[in-house]
XYZ file of C-alpha atoms in Angstrom:
392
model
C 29.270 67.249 76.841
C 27.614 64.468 75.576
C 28.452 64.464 71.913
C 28.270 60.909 69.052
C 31.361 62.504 67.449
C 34.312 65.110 68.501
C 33.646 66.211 64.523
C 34.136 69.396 63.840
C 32.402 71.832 61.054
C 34.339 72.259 58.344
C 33.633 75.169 55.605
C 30.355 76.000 54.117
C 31.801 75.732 50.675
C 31.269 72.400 50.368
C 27.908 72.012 51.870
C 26.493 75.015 49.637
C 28.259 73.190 45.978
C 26.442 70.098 47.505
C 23.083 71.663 48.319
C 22.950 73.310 44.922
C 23.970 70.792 42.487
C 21.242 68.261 44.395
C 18.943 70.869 43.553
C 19.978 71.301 40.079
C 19.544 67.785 39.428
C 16.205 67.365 41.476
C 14.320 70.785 40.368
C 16.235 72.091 37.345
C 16.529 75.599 36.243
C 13.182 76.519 38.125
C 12.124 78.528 35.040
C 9.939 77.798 32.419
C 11.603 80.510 30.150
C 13.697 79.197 26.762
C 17.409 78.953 27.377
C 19.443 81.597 25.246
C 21.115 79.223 22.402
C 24.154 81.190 21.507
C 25.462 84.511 22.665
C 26.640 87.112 19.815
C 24.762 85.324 16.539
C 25.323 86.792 13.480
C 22.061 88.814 12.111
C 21.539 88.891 7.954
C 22.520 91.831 6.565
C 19.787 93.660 4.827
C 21.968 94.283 1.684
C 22.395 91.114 1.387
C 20.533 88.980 -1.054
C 19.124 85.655 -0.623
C 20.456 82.996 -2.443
C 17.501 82.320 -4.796
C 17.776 85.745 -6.000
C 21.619 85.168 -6.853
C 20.710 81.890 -8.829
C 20.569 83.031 -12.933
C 17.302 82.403 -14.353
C 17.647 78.888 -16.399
C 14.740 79.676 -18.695
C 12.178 82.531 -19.250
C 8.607 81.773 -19.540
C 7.113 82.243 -22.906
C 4.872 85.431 -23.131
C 1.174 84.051 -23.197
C 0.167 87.017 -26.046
C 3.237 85.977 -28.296
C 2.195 82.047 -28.154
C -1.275 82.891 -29.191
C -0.204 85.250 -32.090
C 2.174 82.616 -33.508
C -0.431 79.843 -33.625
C -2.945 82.340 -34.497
C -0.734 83.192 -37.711
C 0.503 80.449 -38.557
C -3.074 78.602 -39.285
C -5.538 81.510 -39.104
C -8.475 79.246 -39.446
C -7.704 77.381 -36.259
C -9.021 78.198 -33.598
C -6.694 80.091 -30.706
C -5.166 77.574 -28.207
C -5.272 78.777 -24.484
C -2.007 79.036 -22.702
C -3.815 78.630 -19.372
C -4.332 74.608 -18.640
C -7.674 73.682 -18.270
C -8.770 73.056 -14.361
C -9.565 69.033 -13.789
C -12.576 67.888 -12.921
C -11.078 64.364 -10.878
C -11.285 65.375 -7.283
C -8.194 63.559 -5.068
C -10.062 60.121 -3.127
C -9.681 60.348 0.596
C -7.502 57.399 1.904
C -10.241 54.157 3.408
C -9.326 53.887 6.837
C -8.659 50.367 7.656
C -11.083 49.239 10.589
C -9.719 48.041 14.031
C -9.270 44.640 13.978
C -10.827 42.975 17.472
C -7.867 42.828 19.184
C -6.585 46.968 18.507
C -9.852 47.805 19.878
C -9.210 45.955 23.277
C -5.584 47.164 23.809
C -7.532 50.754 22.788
C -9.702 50.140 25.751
C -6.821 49.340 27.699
C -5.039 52.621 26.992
C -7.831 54.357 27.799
C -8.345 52.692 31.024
C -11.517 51.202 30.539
C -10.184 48.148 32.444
C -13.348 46.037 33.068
C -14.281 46.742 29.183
C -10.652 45.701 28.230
C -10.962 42.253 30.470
C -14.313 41.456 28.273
C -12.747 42.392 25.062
C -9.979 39.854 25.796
C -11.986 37.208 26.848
C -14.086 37.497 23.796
C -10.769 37.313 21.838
C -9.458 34.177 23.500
C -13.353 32.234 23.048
C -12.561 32.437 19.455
C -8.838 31.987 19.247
C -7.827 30.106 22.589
C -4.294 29.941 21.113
C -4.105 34.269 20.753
C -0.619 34.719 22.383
C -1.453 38.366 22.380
C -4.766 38.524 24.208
C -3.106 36.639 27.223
C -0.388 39.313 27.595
C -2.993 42.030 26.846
C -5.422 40.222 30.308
C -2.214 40.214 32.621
C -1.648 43.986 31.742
C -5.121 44.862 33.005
C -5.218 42.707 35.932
C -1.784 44.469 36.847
C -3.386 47.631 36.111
C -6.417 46.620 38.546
C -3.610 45.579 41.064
C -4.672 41.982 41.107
C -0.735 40.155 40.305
C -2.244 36.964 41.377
C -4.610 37.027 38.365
C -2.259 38.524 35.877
C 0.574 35.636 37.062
C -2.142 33.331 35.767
C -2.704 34.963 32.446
C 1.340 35.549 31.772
C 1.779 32.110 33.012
C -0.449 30.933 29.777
C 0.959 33.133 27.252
C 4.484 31.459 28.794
C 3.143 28.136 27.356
C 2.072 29.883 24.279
C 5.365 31.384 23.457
C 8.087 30.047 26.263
C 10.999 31.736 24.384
C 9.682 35.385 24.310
C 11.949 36.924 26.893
C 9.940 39.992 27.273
C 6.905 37.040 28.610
C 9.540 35.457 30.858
C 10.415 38.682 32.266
C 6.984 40.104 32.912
C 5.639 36.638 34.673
C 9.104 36.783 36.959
C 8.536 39.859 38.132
C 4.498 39.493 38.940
C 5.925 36.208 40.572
C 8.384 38.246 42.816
C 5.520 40.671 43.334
C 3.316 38.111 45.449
C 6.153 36.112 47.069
C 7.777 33.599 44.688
C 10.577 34.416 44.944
C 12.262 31.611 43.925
C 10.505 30.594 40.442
C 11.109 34.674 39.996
C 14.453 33.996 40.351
C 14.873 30.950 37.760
C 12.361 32.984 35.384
C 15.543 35.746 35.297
C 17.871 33.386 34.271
C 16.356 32.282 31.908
C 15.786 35.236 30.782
C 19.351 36.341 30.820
C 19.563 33.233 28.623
C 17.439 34.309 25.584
C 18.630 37.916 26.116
C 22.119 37.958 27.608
C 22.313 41.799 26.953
C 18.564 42.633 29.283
C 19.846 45.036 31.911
C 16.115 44.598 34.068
C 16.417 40.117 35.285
C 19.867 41.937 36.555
C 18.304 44.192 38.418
C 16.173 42.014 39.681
C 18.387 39.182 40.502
C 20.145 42.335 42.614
C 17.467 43.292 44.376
C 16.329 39.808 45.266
C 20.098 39.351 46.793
C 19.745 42.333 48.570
C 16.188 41.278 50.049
C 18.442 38.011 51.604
C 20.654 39.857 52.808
C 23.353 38.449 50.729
C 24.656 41.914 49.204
C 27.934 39.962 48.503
C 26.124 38.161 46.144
C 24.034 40.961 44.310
C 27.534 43.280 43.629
C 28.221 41.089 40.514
C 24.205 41.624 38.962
C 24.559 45.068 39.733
C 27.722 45.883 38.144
C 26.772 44.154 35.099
C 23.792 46.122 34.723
C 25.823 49.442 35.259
C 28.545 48.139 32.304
C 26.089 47.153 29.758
C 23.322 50.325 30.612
C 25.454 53.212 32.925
C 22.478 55.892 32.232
C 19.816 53.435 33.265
C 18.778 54.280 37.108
C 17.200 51.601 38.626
C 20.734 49.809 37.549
C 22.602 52.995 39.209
C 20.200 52.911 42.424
C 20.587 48.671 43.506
C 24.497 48.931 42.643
C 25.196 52.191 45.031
C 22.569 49.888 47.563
C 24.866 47.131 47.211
C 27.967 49.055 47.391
C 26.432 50.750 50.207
C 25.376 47.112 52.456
C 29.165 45.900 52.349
C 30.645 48.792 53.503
C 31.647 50.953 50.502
C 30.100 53.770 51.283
C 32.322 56.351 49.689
C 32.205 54.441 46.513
C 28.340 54.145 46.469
C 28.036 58.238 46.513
C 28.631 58.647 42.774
C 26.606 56.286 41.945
C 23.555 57.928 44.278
C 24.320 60.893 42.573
C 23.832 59.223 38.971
C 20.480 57.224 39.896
C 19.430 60.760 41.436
C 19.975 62.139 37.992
C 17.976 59.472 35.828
C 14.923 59.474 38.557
C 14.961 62.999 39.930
C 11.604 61.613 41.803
C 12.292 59.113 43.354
C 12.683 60.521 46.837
C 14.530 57.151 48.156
C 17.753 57.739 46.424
C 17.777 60.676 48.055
C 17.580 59.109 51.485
C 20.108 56.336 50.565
C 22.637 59.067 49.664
C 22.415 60.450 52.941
C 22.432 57.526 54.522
C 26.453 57.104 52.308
C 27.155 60.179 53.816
C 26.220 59.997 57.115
C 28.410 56.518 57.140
C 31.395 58.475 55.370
C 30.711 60.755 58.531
C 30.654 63.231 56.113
C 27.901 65.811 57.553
C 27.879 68.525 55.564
C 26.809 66.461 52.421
C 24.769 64.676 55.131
C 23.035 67.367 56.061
C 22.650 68.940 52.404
C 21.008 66.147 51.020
C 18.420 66.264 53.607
C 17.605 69.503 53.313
C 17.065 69.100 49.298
C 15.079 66.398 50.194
C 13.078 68.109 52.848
C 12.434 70.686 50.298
C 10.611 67.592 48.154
C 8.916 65.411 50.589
C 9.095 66.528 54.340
C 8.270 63.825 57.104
C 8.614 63.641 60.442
C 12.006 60.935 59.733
C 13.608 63.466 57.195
C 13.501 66.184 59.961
C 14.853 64.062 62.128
C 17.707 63.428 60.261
C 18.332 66.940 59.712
C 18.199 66.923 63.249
C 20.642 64.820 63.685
C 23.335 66.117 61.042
C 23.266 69.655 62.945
C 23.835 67.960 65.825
C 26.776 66.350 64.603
C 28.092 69.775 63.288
C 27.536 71.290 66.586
C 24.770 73.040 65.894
C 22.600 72.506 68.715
C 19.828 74.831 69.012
C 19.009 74.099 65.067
C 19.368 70.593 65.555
C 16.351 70.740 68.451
C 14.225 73.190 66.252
C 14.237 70.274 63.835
C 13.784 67.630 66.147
C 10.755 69.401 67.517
C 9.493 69.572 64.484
C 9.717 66.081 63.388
C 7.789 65.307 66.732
C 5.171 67.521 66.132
C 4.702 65.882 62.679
C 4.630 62.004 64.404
C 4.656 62.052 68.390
C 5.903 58.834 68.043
C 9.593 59.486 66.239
C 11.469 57.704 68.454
C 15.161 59.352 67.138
C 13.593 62.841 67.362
C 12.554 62.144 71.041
C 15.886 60.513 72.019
C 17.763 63.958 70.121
C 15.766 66.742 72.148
C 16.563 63.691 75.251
C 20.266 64.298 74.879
C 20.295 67.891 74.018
C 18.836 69.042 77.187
C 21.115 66.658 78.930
C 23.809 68.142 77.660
C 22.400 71.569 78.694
C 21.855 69.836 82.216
C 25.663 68.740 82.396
C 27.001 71.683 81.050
C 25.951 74.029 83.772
C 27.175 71.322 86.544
C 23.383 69.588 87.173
C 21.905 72.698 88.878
C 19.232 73.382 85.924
C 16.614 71.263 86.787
C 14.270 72.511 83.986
C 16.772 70.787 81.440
C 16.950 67.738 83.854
C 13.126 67.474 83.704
C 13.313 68.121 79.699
C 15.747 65.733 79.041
C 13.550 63.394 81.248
C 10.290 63.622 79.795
C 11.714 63.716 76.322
C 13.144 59.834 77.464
C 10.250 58.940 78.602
C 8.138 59.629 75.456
C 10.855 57.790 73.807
C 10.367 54.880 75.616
C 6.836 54.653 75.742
C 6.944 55.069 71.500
C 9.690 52.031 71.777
C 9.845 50.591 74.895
C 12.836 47.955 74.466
C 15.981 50.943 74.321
C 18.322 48.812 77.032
C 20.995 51.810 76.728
C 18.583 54.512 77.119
C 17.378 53.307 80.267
C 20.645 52.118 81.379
C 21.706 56.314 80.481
C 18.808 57.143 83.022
C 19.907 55.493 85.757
C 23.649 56.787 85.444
C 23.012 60.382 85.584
C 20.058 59.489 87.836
C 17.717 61.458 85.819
C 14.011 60.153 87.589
C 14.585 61.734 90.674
């Protein structure tokens, strides 16, 4: 039989502790209901009496009758003082509520994503005070909120020259200069950043990811470990450090640190996909295949059933591994992997009962063909088709 791997499956202990803690850490409890705080607390005893009632009295309030009598005899001409104070007639002034200065009213319109408003409001700032640091950072955070980071590179760019030791600017106009290409002057903005803020975990991240874009993964271990040492809760940190771990080989080592980024950005369905991708390298299918069924459960595609395809495949489970690749080509006739699975499952069917089925032949066939015309440069495909002489 036609097989990728002679693995064998091992128990389902493993794959279930896998399955569920993924989907502890990606859907939580699944109940809306209060956790129970404590188990056994100790109720108040109704005997018992609270502690203001235990507390002696310090002093007893004069008797209202007994004051009056005493000032009544003691000048009988006077007139009677009342015990009861006298209400005031002063009224408490409500606090003056400062007005919102020009600028507080734009970044108000900016919150409330009124974005054209917003531009205006900062425009009108800057006619009056060209040199307003803040109304140039407050224009690039619109135009990135309109999607336009060619006009909000321009407007960071400025407020750069108005304050070029801010390292929250330099950061901001490096990564709107990554965003549409430059990646180079992104890459010297970072430094500099790390120079005015040697303890910013993001210009690490960044310098990471850029390495990783190069393909130079070598080269974006160090950023990412740095960023993992001085933040180790902070994801994005977690997620480029397993990536680079991952790229050079370590793919055992990367899996803890998956499972950590999953943790600090339960939706970001990518980590999900890298960690099966460290499993699936570890040839470790039953985590394999557990991830991908936590994050089928999340966001199903035509690529994630394929790879739960795949992973019963690899387990020997054959007839579950072509009800998921059928699946995944029903959702995109064009998945080449999910063609090339059902391709080699009926092949195997075909070999396995000595070539005398010709339905699998035919199966097998047609599911190479639509593989090919999807992708049509597959040399060892079509070499595989002419060595078991499939297109009869």
């Amino acid at each position: 039989m036609l097989t990728n791997s002679n693995y064998h499956h091992r128990s389902m202990v493993r794959f279930c502790s896998i399955f569920l803690s993924l989907s502890w850490a990606i859907f939580g409890s699944g109940c809306s209901t209060p956790r129970v705080a404590s188990i056994g607390m100790v109720q108040p005893n109704p005997s018992d009496k609270p502690d203001d009632e235990l507390v002696p009295a310090v002093e007893q309030p004069i008797n209202q009758s007994q004051t009056t009598e005493a000032i009544t005899e003691s000048n009988p001409t006077d007139e009677v003082v009342s015990a009861q104070p006298k209400p005031s007639n002063l009224t408490p002034t409500p606090p003056v509520s400062r007005p919102a200065t020009p600028l507080e009213q734009a970044e108000t319109l900016l919150a409330q994503g009124d974005f054209e408003q917003a531009l205006d409001a900062f425009a009108d700032l800057l006619l009056n005070n060209p040199g307003l640091v803040e109304a140039y950072m407050g224009l690039a955070n619109t135009h990135e909120r309109l999607e336009n980071p060619w006009a909000a590179e321009r407007s960071w760019r400025r407020a750069i020259e108005l304050k070029p030791d801010d390292p929250q600017v330099v950061l901001r106009h490096a990564n709107v200069l990554y965003e549409i290409g430059r990646s180079k002057e992104a890459e010297r903005h970072w430094i500099r950043c790390l120079t005015l803020a040697p303890n910013s975990v993001e210009p690490l991240v960044m310098l990471a990811t850029l390495e990783l874009d190069r393909d130079q993964a070598q080269a974006a271990l160090p950023y990412a470990r740095s960023s993992v040492r001085l933040a180790p809760k902070h994801g994005p940190g977690r997620a480029v450090y397993a990536r680079a771990l991952l790229v050079v080989g370590q793919a055992s080592a990367s899996i803890a640190h998956w499972s950590m980024a999953i943790e600090a950005l339960p939706d970001d369905f990518s980590l999900l996909a890298g960690l099966l991708e460290a499993y699936a390298a570890c040839q470790d299918y039953e985590g394999a295949l557990a991830t991908a069924l936590v994050l089928e459960r999340r966001a199903s595609s035509a690529g994630v059933l394929e790879r739960i395809g795949w992973c019963y495949f690899k387990l020997g489970r054959y007839e579950e591994s072509r009800v998921a690749y059928q699946k995944s080509t029903e959702l995109d006739s064009g998945c080449t992997p999910a063609w090339n699975g059902l391709g080699i499952l009926a092949l195997n069917r075909w070999l396995d009962q000595d070539r005398q089925n010709e339905t699998d032949r035919k199966e097998a066939m047609s599911a190479f063909r639509k593989s090919l015309r999807s992708k049509s440069d597959q040399p060892k495909l079509a070499r595989m088709i002419l060595q078991f002489d499939l297109d009869r």
